[in-house]
mmCIF file of C-alpha atoms in Angstrom:
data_model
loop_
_atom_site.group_PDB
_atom_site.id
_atom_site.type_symbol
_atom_site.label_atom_id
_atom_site.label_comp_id
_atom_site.label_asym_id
_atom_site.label_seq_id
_atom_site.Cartn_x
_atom_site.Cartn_y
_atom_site.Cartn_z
ATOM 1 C CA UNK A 1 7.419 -32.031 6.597
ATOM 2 C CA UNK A 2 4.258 -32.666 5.207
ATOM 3 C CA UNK A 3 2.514 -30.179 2.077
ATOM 4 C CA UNK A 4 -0.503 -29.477 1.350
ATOM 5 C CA UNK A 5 -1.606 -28.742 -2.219
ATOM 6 C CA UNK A 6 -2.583 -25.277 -1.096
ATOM 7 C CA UNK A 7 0.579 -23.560 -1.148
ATOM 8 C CA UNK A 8 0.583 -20.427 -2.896
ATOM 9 C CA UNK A 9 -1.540 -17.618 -0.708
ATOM 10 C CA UNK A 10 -3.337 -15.116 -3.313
ATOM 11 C CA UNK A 11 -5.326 -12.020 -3.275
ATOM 12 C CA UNK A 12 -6.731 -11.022 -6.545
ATOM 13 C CA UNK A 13 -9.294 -8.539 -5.921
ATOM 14 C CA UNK A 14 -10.672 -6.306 -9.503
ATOM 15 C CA UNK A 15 -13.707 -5.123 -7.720
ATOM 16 C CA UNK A 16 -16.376 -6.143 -9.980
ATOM 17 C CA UNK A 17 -18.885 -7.860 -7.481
ATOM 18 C CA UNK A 18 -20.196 -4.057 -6.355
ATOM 19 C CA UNK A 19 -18.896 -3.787 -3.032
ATOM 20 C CA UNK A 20 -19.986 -0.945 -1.003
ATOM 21 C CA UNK A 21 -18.810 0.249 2.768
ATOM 22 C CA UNK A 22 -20.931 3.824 3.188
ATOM 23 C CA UNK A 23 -20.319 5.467 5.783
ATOM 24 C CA UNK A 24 -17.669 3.538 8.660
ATOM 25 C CA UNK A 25 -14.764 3.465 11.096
ATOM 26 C CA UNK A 26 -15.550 0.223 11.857
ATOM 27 C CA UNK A 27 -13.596 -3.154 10.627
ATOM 28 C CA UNK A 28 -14.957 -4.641 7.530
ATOM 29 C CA UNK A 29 -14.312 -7.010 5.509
ATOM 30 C CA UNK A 30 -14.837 -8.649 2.225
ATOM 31 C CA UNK A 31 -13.338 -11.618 0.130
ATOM 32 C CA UNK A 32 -9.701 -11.858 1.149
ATOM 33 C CA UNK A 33 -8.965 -8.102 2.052
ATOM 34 C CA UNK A 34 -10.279 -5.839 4.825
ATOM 35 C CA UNK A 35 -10.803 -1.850 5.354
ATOM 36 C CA UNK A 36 -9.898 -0.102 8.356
ATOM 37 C CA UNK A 37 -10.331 3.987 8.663
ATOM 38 C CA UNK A 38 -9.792 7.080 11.142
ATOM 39 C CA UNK A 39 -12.729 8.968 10.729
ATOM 40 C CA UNK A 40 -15.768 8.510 8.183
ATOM 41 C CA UNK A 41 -14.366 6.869 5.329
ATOM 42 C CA UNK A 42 -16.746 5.877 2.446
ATOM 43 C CA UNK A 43 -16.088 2.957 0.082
ATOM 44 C CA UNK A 44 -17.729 2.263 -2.996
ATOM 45 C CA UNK A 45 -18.206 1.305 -6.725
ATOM 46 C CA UNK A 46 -17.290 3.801 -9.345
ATOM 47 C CA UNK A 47 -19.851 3.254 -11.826
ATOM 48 C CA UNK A 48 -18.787 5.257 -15.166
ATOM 49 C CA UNK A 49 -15.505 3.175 -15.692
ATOM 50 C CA UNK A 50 -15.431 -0.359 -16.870
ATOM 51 C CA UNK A 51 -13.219 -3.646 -15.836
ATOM 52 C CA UNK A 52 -14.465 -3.020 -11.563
ATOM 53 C CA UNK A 53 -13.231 0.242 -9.788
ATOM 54 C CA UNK A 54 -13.368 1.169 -5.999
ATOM 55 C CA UNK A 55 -13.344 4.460 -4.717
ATOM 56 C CA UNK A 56 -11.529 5.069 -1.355
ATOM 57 C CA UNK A 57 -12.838 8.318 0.272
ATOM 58 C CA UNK A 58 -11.474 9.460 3.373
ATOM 59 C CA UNK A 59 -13.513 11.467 6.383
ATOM 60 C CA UNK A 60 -13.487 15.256 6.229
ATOM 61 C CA UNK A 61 -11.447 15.829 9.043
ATOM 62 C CA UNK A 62 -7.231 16.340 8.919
ATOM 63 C CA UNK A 63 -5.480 13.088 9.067
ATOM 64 C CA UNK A 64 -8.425 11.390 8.659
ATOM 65 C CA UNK A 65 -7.592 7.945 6.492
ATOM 66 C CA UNK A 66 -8.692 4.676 4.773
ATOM 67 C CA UNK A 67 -6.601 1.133 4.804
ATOM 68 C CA UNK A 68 -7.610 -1.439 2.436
ATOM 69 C CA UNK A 69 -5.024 -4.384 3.405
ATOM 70 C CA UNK A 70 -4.631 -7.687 3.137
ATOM 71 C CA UNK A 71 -2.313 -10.864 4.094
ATOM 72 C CA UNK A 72 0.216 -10.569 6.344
ATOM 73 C CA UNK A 73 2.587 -12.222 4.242
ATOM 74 C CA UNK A 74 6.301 -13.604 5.664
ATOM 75 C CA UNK A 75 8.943 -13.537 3.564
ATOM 76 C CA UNK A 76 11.007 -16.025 4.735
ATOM 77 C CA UNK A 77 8.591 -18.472 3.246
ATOM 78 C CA UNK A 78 9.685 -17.482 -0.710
ATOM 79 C CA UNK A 79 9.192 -14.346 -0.402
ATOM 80 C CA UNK A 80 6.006 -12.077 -1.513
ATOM 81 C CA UNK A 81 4.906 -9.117 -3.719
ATOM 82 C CA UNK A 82 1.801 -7.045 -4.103
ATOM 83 C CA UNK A 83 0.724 -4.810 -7.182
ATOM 84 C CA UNK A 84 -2.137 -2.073 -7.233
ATOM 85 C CA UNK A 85 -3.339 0.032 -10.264
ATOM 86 C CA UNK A 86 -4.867 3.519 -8.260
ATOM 87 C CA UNK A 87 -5.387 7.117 -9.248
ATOM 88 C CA UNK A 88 -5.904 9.717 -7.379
ATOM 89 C CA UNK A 89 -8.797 12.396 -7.790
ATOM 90 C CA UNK A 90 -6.456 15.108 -7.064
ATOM 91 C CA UNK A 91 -3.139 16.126 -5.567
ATOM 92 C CA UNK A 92 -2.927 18.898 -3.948
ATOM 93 C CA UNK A 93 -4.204 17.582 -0.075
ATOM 94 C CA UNK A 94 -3.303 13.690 0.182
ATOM 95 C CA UNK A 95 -1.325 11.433 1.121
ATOM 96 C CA UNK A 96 -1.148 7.686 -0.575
ATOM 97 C CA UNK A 97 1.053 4.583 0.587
ATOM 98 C CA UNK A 98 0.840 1.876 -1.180
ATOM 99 C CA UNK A 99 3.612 -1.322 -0.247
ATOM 100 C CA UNK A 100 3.718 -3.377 3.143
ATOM 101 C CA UNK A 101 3.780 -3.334 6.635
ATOM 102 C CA UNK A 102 4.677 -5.002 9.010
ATOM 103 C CA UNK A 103 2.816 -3.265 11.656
ATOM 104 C CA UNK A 104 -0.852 -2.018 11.201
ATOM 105 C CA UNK A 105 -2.803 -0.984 14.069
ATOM 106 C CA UNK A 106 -7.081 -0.761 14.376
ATOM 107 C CA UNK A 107 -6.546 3.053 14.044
ATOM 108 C CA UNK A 108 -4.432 2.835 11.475
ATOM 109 C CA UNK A 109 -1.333 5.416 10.895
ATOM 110 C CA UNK A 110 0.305 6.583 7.356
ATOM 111 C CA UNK A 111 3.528 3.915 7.625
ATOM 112 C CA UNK A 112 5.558 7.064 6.179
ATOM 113 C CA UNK A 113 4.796 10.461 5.733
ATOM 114 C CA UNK A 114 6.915 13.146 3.640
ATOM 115 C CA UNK A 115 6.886 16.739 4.529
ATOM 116 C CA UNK A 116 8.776 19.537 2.971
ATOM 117 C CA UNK A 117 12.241 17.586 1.993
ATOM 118 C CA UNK A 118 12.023 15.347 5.450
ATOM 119 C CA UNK A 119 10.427 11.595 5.395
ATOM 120 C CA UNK A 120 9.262 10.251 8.940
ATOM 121 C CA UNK A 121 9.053 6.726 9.118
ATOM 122 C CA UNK A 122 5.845 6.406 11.557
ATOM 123 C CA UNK A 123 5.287 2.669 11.271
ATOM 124 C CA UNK A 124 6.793 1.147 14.424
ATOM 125 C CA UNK A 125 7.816 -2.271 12.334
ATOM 126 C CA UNK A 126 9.507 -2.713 9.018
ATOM 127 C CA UNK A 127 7.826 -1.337 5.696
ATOM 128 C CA UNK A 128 8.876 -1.020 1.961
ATOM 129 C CA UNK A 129 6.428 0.804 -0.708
ATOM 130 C CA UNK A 130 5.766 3.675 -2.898
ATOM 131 C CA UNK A 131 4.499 6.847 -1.077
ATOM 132 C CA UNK A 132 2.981 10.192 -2.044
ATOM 133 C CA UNK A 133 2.853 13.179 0.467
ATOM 134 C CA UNK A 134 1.262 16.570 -1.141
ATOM 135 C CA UNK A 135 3.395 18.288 2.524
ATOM 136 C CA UNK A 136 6.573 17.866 0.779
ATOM 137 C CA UNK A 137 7.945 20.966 -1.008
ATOM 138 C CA UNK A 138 8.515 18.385 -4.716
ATOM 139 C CA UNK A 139 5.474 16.167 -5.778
ATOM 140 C CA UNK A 140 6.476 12.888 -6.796
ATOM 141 C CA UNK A 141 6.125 9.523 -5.531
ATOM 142 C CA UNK A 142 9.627 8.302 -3.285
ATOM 143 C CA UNK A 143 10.618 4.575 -2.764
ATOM 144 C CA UNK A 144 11.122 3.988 1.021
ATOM 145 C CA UNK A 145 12.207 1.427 3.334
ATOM 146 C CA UNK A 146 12.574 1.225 6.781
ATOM 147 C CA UNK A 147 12.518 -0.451 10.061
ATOM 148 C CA UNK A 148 11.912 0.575 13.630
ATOM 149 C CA UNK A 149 11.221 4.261 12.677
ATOM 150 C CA UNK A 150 14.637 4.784 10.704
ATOM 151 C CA UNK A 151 15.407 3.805 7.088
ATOM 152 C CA UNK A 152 16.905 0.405 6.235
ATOM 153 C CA UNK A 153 18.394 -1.837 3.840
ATOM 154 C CA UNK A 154 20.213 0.577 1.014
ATOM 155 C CA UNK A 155 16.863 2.831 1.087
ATOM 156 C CA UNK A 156 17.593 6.359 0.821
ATOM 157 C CA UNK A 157 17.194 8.366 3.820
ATOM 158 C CA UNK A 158 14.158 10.252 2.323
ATOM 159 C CA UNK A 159 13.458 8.091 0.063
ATOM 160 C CA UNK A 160 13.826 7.920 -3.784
ATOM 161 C CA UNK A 161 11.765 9.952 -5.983
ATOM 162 C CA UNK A 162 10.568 8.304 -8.852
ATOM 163 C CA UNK A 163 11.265 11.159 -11.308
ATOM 164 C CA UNK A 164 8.129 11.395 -12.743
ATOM 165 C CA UNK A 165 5.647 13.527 -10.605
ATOM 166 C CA UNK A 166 1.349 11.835 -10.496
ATOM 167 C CA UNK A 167 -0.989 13.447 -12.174
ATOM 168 C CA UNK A 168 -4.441 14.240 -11.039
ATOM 169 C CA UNK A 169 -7.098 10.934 -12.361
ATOM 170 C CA UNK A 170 -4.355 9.558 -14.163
ATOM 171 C CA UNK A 171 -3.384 5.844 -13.295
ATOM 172 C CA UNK A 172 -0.428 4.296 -11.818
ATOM 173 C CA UNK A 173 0.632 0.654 -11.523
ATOM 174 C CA UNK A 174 2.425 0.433 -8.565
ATOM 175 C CA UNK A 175 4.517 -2.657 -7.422
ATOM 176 C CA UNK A 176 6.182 -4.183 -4.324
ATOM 177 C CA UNK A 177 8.444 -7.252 -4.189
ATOM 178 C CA UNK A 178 10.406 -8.723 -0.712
ATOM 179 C CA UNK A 179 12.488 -11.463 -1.375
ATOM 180 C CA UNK A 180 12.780 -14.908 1.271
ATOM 181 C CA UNK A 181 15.919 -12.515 2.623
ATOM 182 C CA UNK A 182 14.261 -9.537 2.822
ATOM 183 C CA UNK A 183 15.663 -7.609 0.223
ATOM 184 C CA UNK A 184 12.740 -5.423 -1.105
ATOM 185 C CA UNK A 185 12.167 -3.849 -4.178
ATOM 186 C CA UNK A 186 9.753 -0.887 -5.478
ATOM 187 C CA UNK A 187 8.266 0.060 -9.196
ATOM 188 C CA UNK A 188 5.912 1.977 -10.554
ATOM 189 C CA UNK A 189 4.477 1.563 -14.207
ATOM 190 C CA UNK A 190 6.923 -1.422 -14.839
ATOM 191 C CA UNK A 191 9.904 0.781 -13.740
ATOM 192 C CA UNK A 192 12.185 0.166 -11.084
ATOM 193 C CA UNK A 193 12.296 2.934 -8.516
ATOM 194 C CA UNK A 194 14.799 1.544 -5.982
ATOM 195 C CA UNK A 195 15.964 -1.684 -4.973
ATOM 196 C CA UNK A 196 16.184 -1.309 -0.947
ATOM 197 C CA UNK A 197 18.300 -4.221 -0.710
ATOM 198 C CA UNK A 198 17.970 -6.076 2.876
ATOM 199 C CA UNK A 199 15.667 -4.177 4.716
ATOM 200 C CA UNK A 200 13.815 -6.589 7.035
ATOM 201 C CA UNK A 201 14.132 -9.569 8.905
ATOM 202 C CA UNK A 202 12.538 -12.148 6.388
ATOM 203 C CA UNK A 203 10.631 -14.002 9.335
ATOM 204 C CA UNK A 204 8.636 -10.964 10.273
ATOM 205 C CA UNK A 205 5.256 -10.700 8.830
ATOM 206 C CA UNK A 206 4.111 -7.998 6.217
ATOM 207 C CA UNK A 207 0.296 -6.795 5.612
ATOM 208 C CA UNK A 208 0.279 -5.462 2.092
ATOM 209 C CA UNK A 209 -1.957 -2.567 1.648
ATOM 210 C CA UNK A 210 -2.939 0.820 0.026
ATOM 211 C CA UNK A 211 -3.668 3.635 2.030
ATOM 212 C CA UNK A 212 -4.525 6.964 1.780
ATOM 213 C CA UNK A 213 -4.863 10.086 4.363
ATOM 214 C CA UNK A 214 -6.043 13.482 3.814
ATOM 215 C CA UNK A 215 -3.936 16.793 4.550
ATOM 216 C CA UNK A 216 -6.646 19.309 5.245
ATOM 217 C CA UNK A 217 -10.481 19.297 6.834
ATOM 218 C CA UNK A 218 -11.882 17.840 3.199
ATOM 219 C CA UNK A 219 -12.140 14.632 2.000
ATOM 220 C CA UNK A 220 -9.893 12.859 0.152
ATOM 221 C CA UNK A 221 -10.268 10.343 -2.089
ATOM 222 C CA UNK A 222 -8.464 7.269 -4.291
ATOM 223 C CA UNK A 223 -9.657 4.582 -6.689
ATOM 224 C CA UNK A 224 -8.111 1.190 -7.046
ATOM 225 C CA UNK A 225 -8.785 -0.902 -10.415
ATOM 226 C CA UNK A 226 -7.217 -3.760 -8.927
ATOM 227 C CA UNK A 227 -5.351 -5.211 -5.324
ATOM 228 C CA UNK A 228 -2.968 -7.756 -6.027
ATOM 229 C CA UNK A 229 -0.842 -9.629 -3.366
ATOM 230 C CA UNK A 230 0.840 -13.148 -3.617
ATOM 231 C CA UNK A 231 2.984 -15.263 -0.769
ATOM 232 C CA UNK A 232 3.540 -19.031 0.356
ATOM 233 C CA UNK A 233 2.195 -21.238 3.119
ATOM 234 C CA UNK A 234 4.479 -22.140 6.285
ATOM 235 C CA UNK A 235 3.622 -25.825 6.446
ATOM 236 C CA UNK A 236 5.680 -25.931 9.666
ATOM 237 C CA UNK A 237 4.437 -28.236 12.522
#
């Protein structure tokens, strides 16, 4: 079949051009990624760090959250991978996911949520990535995979926990990878957390994202340095 030169599909987003979303619920978009929110979510440009840093603050109400996504990917089509570098201003009432999804509704839901030793796989699709969950009784961020509401692949039941717990406005560098099969893989700061193994069915699409969700009636909030996320074209007729 016929190809394009336009294969490769790239997001490379380092939030320099001052991009500011005050005050919305609403869809909204700019350059190749898009925010969705429950509740009153605020984006904009931290100002006292260099190299182009968004803030992601969520609305004051519990469960309210904040999507910044991007894509969807397929796999199938040589696979795909997306990288983020995010802190978070503190720990003690948030939730973060930061990986892909296959499903991701206009009132967005946390894809998986931990809470005391027990993770819940909410996202109705398939979904690999790096959560954190201040409800569970350990802090630390856990490796998870899963499909239809139940884990997948060679994913650990609730999930795998990195070893090393966040700290408060510290960074990590958090990475994603699903192979053309479907075989998915997680890291954080260069270091592999768990290879999930088969998790998906490769021709499914995947939005890659970073999330995060509050855990009380405050706000809570994330910034991202940079939103990476890379795939191929289906140049099928």
């Amino acid at each position: 079949m016929a190809q394009g030169s336009f294969g490769r599909i790239s997001i490379k987003e380092d939030f320099t051009g001052g991009i500011t979303v005050e005050g919305t619920s609403e869809r909204t978009k700019f350059g190749d990624l898009a925010q969705l929110a429950v509740g009153t979510a605020v984006l904009s440009q931290t100002v006292d760090e260099p190299g182009g840093v968004l803030a992601m603050t969520t609305g004051a109400s519990d469960a309210d959250n904040v999507v910044l996504y991007g894509g969807p990917f397929k796999p199938a089509d040589g696979g795909c991978w997306m990288e983020a570098r995010i802190k978070m201003d503190a720990i003690t009432t948030i939730a973060v996911y930061v990986g892909f999804s296959e499903t991701l509704a206009t009132t967005p839901v946390m894809p998986a949520e931990f809470s005391g030793s027990t993770m819940d796989y909410v996202a109705t699709g398939s979904l690999v990535g790096l959560s954190f969950d201040s409800d569970g009784t350990t802090d630390d961020w856990r490796a998870v995979a899963a499909e239809t509401n139940v884990t997948s692949g060679d994913a650990d039941t609730n999930g795998t926990a990195s070893g090393v717990p966040p700290v408060a406005d510290e960074w990590d560098i958090i990475r994603v990878e699903i192979d053309s099969d479907g075989r998915g893989r997680v890291y954080r700061d260069e270091v592999l957390i768990k290879d999930v193994g088969v998790f998906c069915t490769p021709g499914d699409v995947q939005h890659a994202l970073v999330m995060v969700e509050t855990r009380t009636t405050a706000a809570s909030a994330i910034e991202i340095d940079y939103f990476l996320a890379s795939g191929n074209r289906d140049w099928t007729k």
